[in-house]
Short mmCIF file of C-alpha atoms and ligand atoms in Angstrom, two decimals:
data_model
loop_
_atom_site.label_atom_id
_atom_site.label_comp_id
_atom_site.label_asym_id
_atom_site.label_seq_id
_atom_site.Cartn_x
_atom_site.Cartn_y
_atom_site.Cartn_z
CA UNK A 1 16.66 5.38 17.50
CA UNK A 2 18.29 4.93 14.12
CA UNK A 3 20.11 7.90 12.83
CA UNK A 4 18.55 8.22 9.38
CA UNK A 5 15.71 10.54 8.70
CA UNK A 6 12.98 9.03 6.58
CA UNK A 7 10.40 11.16 4.80
CA UNK A 8 7.05 9.69 3.86
CA UNK A 9 5.07 11.65 1.30
CA UNK A 10 1.40 11.00 0.77
CA UNK A 11 -0.82 12.74 -1.82
CA UNK A 12 -4.36 13.00 -0.49
CA UNK A 13 -7.48 13.84 -2.42
CA UNK A 14 -10.61 13.31 -0.32
CA UNK A 15 -9.03 10.74 1.96
CA UNK A 16 -10.66 11.69 5.28
CA UNK A 17 -11.21 8.06 6.25
CA UNK A 18 -7.64 6.93 5.62
CA UNK A 19 -5.17 9.47 6.96
CA UNK A 20 -5.23 8.64 10.66
CA UNK A 21 -5.09 4.89 10.10
CA UNK A 22 -2.23 5.22 7.64
CA UNK A 23 -0.26 7.48 9.98
CA UNK A 24 -0.71 5.05 12.88
CA UNK A 25 0.31 2.05 10.78
CA UNK A 26 3.46 3.74 9.49
CA UNK A 27 4.45 4.79 13.02
CA UNK A 28 3.99 1.22 14.20
CA UNK A 29 6.11 -0.23 11.41
CA UNK A 30 8.87 2.37 11.72
CA UNK A 31 8.81 2.87 15.46
CA UNK A 32 12.57 3.19 15.81
CA UNK A 33 13.17 5.54 12.91
CA UNK A 34 13.36 9.29 12.80
CA UNK A 35 10.33 10.13 10.66
CA UNK A 36 8.86 13.02 8.77
CA UNK A 37 5.39 12.68 7.23
CA UNK A 38 4.38 15.06 4.50
CA UNK A 39 0.72 14.91 3.57
CA UNK A 40 -0.14 16.83 0.44
CA UNK A 41 -3.80 17.77 0.30
CA UNK A 42 -4.75 18.12 -3.36
CA UNK A 43 -7.57 20.56 -2.54
CA UNK A 44 -9.90 17.96 -1.07
CA UNK A 45 -13.56 18.80 -0.69
CA UNK A 46 -14.08 16.60 2.36
CA UNK A 47 -12.60 16.83 5.85
CA UNK A 48 -9.04 15.91 4.81
CA UNK A 49 -7.51 19.32 5.52
CA UNK A 50 -9.14 19.66 8.95
CA UNK A 51 -7.93 16.23 9.92
CA UNK A 52 -4.42 17.13 8.79
CA UNK A 53 -4.46 20.39 10.75
CA UNK A 54 -5.55 18.63 13.91
CA UNK A 55 -3.21 15.69 13.52
CA UNK A 56 -0.23 17.95 12.85
CA UNK A 57 -0.97 20.06 15.93
CA UNK A 58 -0.79 16.89 18.02
CA UNK A 59 2.22 15.29 16.31
CA UNK A 60 5.35 17.24 15.54
CA UNK A 61 6.46 14.79 12.83
CA UNK A 62 3.53 15.69 10.56
CA UNK A 63 3.80 18.35 7.91
CA UNK A 64 1.04 19.17 5.52
CA UNK A 65 0.65 21.23 2.38
CA UNK A 66 -2.70 22.13 0.94
CA UNK A 67 -3.09 23.12 -2.72
CA UNK A 68 -5.13 26.08 -3.92
CA UNK A 69 -6.92 23.78 -6.38
CA UNK A 70 -6.72 20.19 -7.57
CA UNK A 71 -3.36 19.93 -9.31
CA UNK A 72 -3.35 16.14 -9.57
CA UNK A 73 -1.50 13.24 -8.07
CA UNK A 74 1.84 13.75 -9.88
CA UNK A 75 2.10 17.40 -8.90
CA UNK A 76 1.25 16.45 -5.32
CA UNK A 77 4.18 14.04 -5.43
CA UNK A 78 6.39 16.83 -6.73
CA UNK A 79 5.37 19.05 -3.81
CA UNK A 80 6.22 16.26 -1.39
CA UNK A 81 9.64 15.80 -2.96
CA UNK A 82 10.35 19.54 -2.84
CA UNK A 83 9.65 19.82 0.87
CA UNK A 84 11.05 16.51 2.06
CA UNK A 85 14.22 16.74 4.12
CA UNK A 86 14.93 13.06 4.82
CA UNK A 87 17.91 10.94 3.79
CA UNK A 88 15.47 8.97 1.73
CA UNK A 89 11.92 9.68 0.65
CA UNK A 90 9.12 7.15 0.36
CA UNK A 91 5.99 8.02 -1.60
CA UNK A 92 2.78 6.09 -1.13
CA UNK A 93 -0.98 6.38 -1.63
CA UNK A 94 -3.22 7.42 1.22
CA UNK A 95 -5.69 4.58 0.84
CA UNK A 96 -3.52 1.83 2.41
CA UNK A 97 -3.40 -0.11 -0.86
CA UNK A 98 0.35 0.18 -0.52
CA UNK A 99 1.10 -1.98 2.54
CA UNK A 100 3.01 0.03 5.18
CA UNK A 101 4.89 -3.14 6.22
CA UNK A 102 6.67 -3.16 2.87
CA UNK A 103 8.43 0.08 3.83
CA UNK A 104 10.89 -1.95 5.89
CA UNK A 105 11.86 -3.95 2.82
CA UNK A 106 12.27 -0.75 0.83
CA UNK A 107 14.58 0.64 3.49
CA UNK A 108 16.62 -2.57 3.64
CA UNK A 109 17.26 -2.42 -0.11
CA UNK A 110 18.24 1.23 0.24
CA UNK A 111 20.71 0.29 2.97
CA UNK A 112 22.17 -2.31 0.60
CA UNK A 113 23.07 0.61 -1.63
CA UNK A 114 20.21 1.02 -4.10
CA UNK A 115 19.28 4.59 -4.99
CA UNK A 116 15.77 3.76 -6.14
CA UNK A 117 13.60 0.98 -4.80
CA UNK A 118 10.37 0.75 -6.78
CA UNK A 119 7.50 -1.61 -6.26
CA UNK A 120 5.59 -3.84 -8.64
CA UNK A 121 1.98 -4.60 -7.92
CA UNK A 122 0.99 -8.23 -8.23
CA UNK A 123 -2.37 -8.68 -9.88
CA UNK A 124 -4.65 -10.19 -7.29
CA UNK A 125 -8.39 -10.14 -6.62
CA UNK A 126 -8.05 -6.93 -4.63
CA UNK A 127 -7.68 -5.08 -7.91
CA UNK A 128 -10.73 -4.78 -10.13
CA UNK A 129 -10.77 -6.62 -13.48
CA UNK A 130 -11.24 -3.32 -15.24
CA UNK A 131 -8.14 -1.84 -13.62
CA UNK A 132 -6.10 -4.94 -14.46
CA UNK A 133 -7.08 -4.90 -18.13
CA UNK A 134 -6.63 -1.15 -18.66
CA UNK A 135 -3.30 -1.19 -16.83
CA UNK A 136 -2.09 -4.12 -18.88
CA UNK A 137 -2.97 -2.40 -22.18
CA UNK A 138 -1.30 0.79 -21.02
CA UNK A 139 2.01 -0.81 -20.01
CA UNK A 140 2.18 -2.85 -23.23
CA UNK A 141 1.54 0.25 -25.31
CA UNK A 142 4.00 2.54 -23.54
CA UNK A 143 6.74 -0.09 -23.57
CA UNK A 144 6.22 -0.70 -27.26
CA UNK A 145 6.23 2.85 -28.51
CA UNK A 146 8.56 4.65 -26.14
CA UNK A 147 12.26 4.23 -25.47
CA UNK A 148 11.86 3.66 -21.76
CA UNK A 149 10.76 0.49 -20.05
CA UNK A 150 8.21 0.66 -17.30
CA UNK A 151 7.52 -2.56 -15.44
CA UNK A 152 3.88 -3.58 -15.53
CA UNK A 153 2.26 -2.73 -12.22
CA UNK A 154 4.83 -0.09 -11.26
CA UNK A 155 3.01 2.34 -9.01
CA UNK A 156 3.91 5.57 -7.31
CA UNK A 157 5.00 3.62 -4.25
CA UNK A 158 8.77 3.82 -4.07
CA UNK A 159 11.81 4.84 -2.13
CA UNK A 160 14.22 7.45 -3.45
CA UNK A 161 17.59 8.34 -2.05
CA UNK A 162 17.98 12.07 -1.34
CA UNK A 163 20.37 12.43 -4.25
CA UNK A 164 17.63 11.16 -6.62
CA UNK A 165 15.16 13.55 -5.03
CA UNK A 166 17.53 16.38 -5.81
CA UNK A 167 17.81 15.23 -9.46
CA UNK A 168 14.03 15.05 -9.76
CA UNK A 169 13.56 18.54 -8.37
CA UNK A 170 16.48 20.42 -9.89
CA UNK A 171 17.15 18.68 -13.19
CA UNK A 172 13.69 17.59 -14.23
CA UNK A 173 11.76 20.69 -15.13
CA UNK A 174 9.16 19.37 -17.53
CA UNK A 175 5.68 20.60 -16.86
CA UNK A 176 3.81 17.35 -17.47
CA UNK A 177 5.08 15.01 -14.82
CA UNK A 178 4.90 11.27 -15.18
CA UNK A 179 7.09 9.90 -12.43
CA UNK A 180 6.87 6.24 -13.43
CA UNK A 181 8.48 7.09 -16.74
CA UNK A 182 10.95 9.57 -15.29
CA UNK A 183 12.19 7.08 -12.71
CA UNK A 184 12.89 4.55 -15.44
CA UNK A 185 14.51 7.23 -17.58
CA UNK A 186 16.95 8.63 -15.02
CA UNK A 187 18.77 5.35 -14.38
CA UNK A 188 21.06 5.02 -11.29
CA UNK A 189 20.99 1.87 -9.18
CA UNK A 190 17.46 0.58 -9.14
CA UNK A 191 15.69 -2.48 -7.88
CA UNK A 192 12.03 -3.50 -7.86
CA UNK A 193 10.21 -5.53 -5.25
CA UNK A 194 6.83 -7.16 -5.65
CA UNK A 195 3.92 -6.68 -3.32
CA UNK A 196 0.34 -7.73 -2.95
CA UNK A 197 -1.88 -4.65 -2.78
CA UNK A 198 -4.58 -4.31 -0.16
CA UNK A 199 -8.12 -3.24 -0.85
CA UNK A 200 -8.71 0.51 -0.65
CA UNK A 201 -9.35 1.07 3.07
CA UNK A 202 -11.95 3.82 2.84
CA UNK A 203 -13.52 5.95 0.11
CA UNK A 204 -13.56 5.47 -3.65
CA UNK A 205 -10.81 5.51 -6.26
CA UNK A 206 -9.90 9.01 -7.40
CA UNK A 207 -8.96 7.85 -10.86
CA UNK A 208 -12.04 7.88 -13.07
CA UNK A 209 -11.86 6.33 -16.54
CA UNK A 210 -11.44 9.82 -17.99
CA UNK A 211 -8.56 10.66 -15.64
CA UNK A 212 -6.93 7.33 -16.41
CA UNK A 213 -7.10 7.86 -20.18
CA UNK A 214 -5.68 11.35 -19.75
CA UNK A 215 -2.89 10.03 -17.57
CA UNK A 216 -2.10 7.32 -20.14
CA UNK A 217 -2.01 9.77 -23.09
CA UNK A 218 0.12 12.15 -21.08
CA UNK A 219 2.51 9.36 -20.09
CA UNK A 220 2.92 8.07 -23.62
CA UNK A 221 3.36 11.45 -25.27
CA UNK A 222 5.87 12.48 -22.58
CA UNK A 223 8.23 9.69 -23.53
CA UNK A 224 7.73 9.12 -27.23
CA UNK A 225 7.24 11.09 -30.41
CA UNK A 226 6.41 7.97 -32.36
CA UNK A 227 2.66 8.73 -32.45
CA UNK A 228 3.56 11.74 -34.62
CA UNK A 229 5.04 9.39 -37.20
CA UNK A 230 1.71 7.66 -37.42
CA UNK A 231 0.62 10.53 -39.66
CA UNK A 232 3.30 9.70 -42.21
CA UNK A 233 2.49 5.99 -42.30
CA UNK A 234 -1.24 6.48 -42.47
CA UNK A 235 -0.79 9.15 -45.13
CA UNK A 236 1.30 6.76 -47.21
CA UNK A 237 -1.13 3.89 -46.92
CA UNK A 238 -4.11 6.07 -47.73
CA UNK A 239 -2.30 7.60 -50.75
CA UNK A 240 -1.55 4.14 -52.14
CA UNK A 241 -5.18 3.07 -51.82
CA UNK A 242 -6.58 6.32 -53.18
CA UNK A 243 -4.05 6.17 -56.04
CA UNK A 244 -5.28 2.73 -57.07
CA UNK A 245 -8.88 3.76 -56.65
CA UNK A 246 -8.21 6.95 -58.65
CA UNK A 247 -6.90 4.91 -61.57
CA UNK A 248 -9.95 2.68 -61.39
CA UNK A 249 -12.30 5.71 -61.32
CA UNK A 250 -10.49 7.24 -64.25
CA UNK A 251 -10.85 4.01 -66.21
CA UNK A 252 -14.55 3.82 -65.42
CA UNK A 253 -15.20 7.41 -66.51
CA UNK A 254 -13.24 6.99 -69.75
CA UNK A 255 -14.52 3.59 -70.85
CA UNK A 256 -18.09 3.51 -69.50
CA UNK A 257 -20.95 5.96 -68.92
CA UNK A 258 -22.04 4.89 -65.43
CA UNK A 259 -20.07 7.51 -63.47
CA UNK A 260 -22.90 9.09 -61.40
CA UNK A 261 -23.41 5.95 -59.37
CA UNK A 262 -20.42 6.27 -57.06
CA UNK A 263 -22.15 8.31 -54.34
CA UNK A 264 -21.60 5.78 -51.50
CA UNK A 265 -17.91 5.28 -52.18
CA UNK A 266 -17.32 9.03 -52.37
CA UNK A 267 -19.14 9.61 -49.11
CA UNK A 268 -17.35 6.76 -47.32
CA UNK A 269 -13.92 7.88 -48.42
CA UNK A 270 -14.59 11.47 -47.36
CA UNK A 271 -15.79 10.32 -43.95
CA UNK A 272 -12.85 7.96 -43.55
CA UNK A 273 -10.22 10.52 -44.47
CA UNK A 274 -12.00 13.12 -42.31
CA UNK A 275 -11.90 10.77 -39.33
CA UNK A 276 -8.25 9.89 -39.79
CA UNK A 277 -7.39 13.58 -40.13
CA UNK A 278 -9.16 14.37 -36.88
CA UNK A 279 -7.25 11.69 -34.99
CA UNK A 280 -3.92 12.84 -36.38
CA UNK A 281 -4.68 16.47 -35.64
CA UNK A 282 -5.55 15.43 -32.11
CA UNK A 283 -2.19 13.71 -31.72
CA UNK A 284 -0.32 16.70 -33.08
CA UNK A 285 -2.45 18.95 -30.87
CA UNK A 286 -1.42 16.97 -27.80
CA UNK A 287 2.24 17.70 -28.48
CA UNK A 288 1.64 21.33 -29.39
CA UNK A 289 -0.35 21.71 -26.19
CA UNK A 290 2.54 20.29 -24.20
CA UNK A 291 4.94 22.74 -25.78
CA UNK A 292 2.55 25.56 -25.05
CA UNK A 293 2.16 24.71 -21.38
CA UNK A 294 5.89 24.15 -20.97
CA UNK A 295 6.66 27.55 -22.52
CA UNK A 296 4.51 29.30 -19.92
CA UNK A 297 6.69 28.02 -17.07
CA UNK A 298 3.80 27.97 -14.65
CA UNK A 299 4.39 26.51 -11.19
CA UNK A 300 3.54 22.86 -10.61
CA UNK A 301 1.25 23.76 -7.74
CA UNK A 302 0.17 26.63 -5.51
CA UNK A 303 -0.07 26.28 -1.77
CA UNK A 304 -2.97 27.81 0.11
CA UNK A 305 -2.17 26.45 3.58
CA UNK A 306 0.73 24.66 5.23
CA UNK A 307 2.43 24.22 8.56
CA UNK A 308 5.87 24.22 6.93
CA UNK A 309 7.84 27.44 7.21
CA UNK A 310 8.45 28.64 3.64
N1 LIG B 401 -4.80 11.63 -5.67
C1 LIG B 401 -4.45 12.99 -5.64
N2 LIG B 401 -5.03 13.84 -6.54
C2 LIG B 401 -5.91 13.40 -7.49
C3 LIG B 401 -6.21 12.03 -7.54
C4 LIG B 401 -5.65 11.16 -6.62
O1 LIG B 401 -3.66 13.41 -4.79
O2 LIG B 401 -6.39 14.24 -8.27
C5 LIG B 401 -4.19 10.70 -4.68
C6 LIG B 401 -5.19 9.87 -3.88
O3 LIG B 401 -5.64 10.56 -2.74
C7 LIG B 401 -4.37 8.64 -3.52
C8 LIG B 401 -3.43 8.50 -4.72
O4 LIG B 401 -3.42 9.75 -5.38
O5 LIG B 401 -3.58 8.85 -2.35
C9 LIG B 401 -3.87 7.40 -5.66
O6 LIG B 401 -5.24 7.53 -5.98
P1 LIG B 401 -6.26 6.32 -5.94
O7 LIG B 401 -5.97 5.44 -4.77
O8 LIG B 401 -7.63 6.88 -6.00
O9 LIG B 401 -5.92 5.58 -7.31
P2 LIG B 401 -5.99 4.01 -7.63
O10 LIG B 401 -5.32 3.30 -6.49
O11 LIG B 401 -7.44 3.69 -7.73
O12 LIG B 401 -5.26 3.89 -8.91
MG1 LIG B 402 -5.65 3.46 -4.54
#
């Protein structure tokens, strides 16, 4: 038995078909390590919690936490980090898309002295075209407009040394968590390794298009205030155009008598400016909303059931 303790944290939202298989696979791969598995049930509506209860009564290395409602993947990761007690912590998805075998490589890099070992997903057929395209747009956008750099395909499958876990819990207190960005932002000794993802073992993806767009907006606005500047640029451009058009309109009304005709152009410009205003208000609203939620200091999650003594 190797003397380190390794914590594996797994957010689960309706993953009844995956948990047992994942647990078995990890045990196989890490048979000579001292392990702690923390499954975080994000208020699943299927049998996930019952499976976790049963599995944990049979295996002393399983801990579970169950949320009072669906708090989302990132908050589930936070819960895992808060309760993990290992020398290093590995987070991975429940659906076996993150190959358990790769954990050994993560651990080897950690032993070489890296504090953070992140993974980069290679784009292969196992990932849908739609996911590839949306992910590619997202990473391009966030890398362009924010000050951090997130590698394309970086997922929430990574190893963190316990000192990084402590930084993420104690020093990072922002309400809207976006771990991919935070990991890039905090620095320390990092290395990335590539992997080929598997197909989802059982069940469907829990990230709908709507959730993905929300996640992307939240990620971008967490790490950049540049979208706010958009208002200034757009305002300037629109003022220049309307200024020129204003001069033209003035000329027409002074030198001709055909002024009633301009109904279409008036309507179009009102609609255009109205639309632009809405978008900009939305962007400002996103930031105000973030401030508002942060000022409330609400907890990241609430636990309704667990086998951990707290
Ligand atoms: N997940 C979660 N809460 C949610 C959505 C997802 O805990 O509200 C978990 C899910 O159970 C899985 C991981 O987050 O372990 C990643 O989700 P999924 O595999 O559905 O995402 P995809 O791989 O399709 O991006
Ligand atoms: Mg998945």
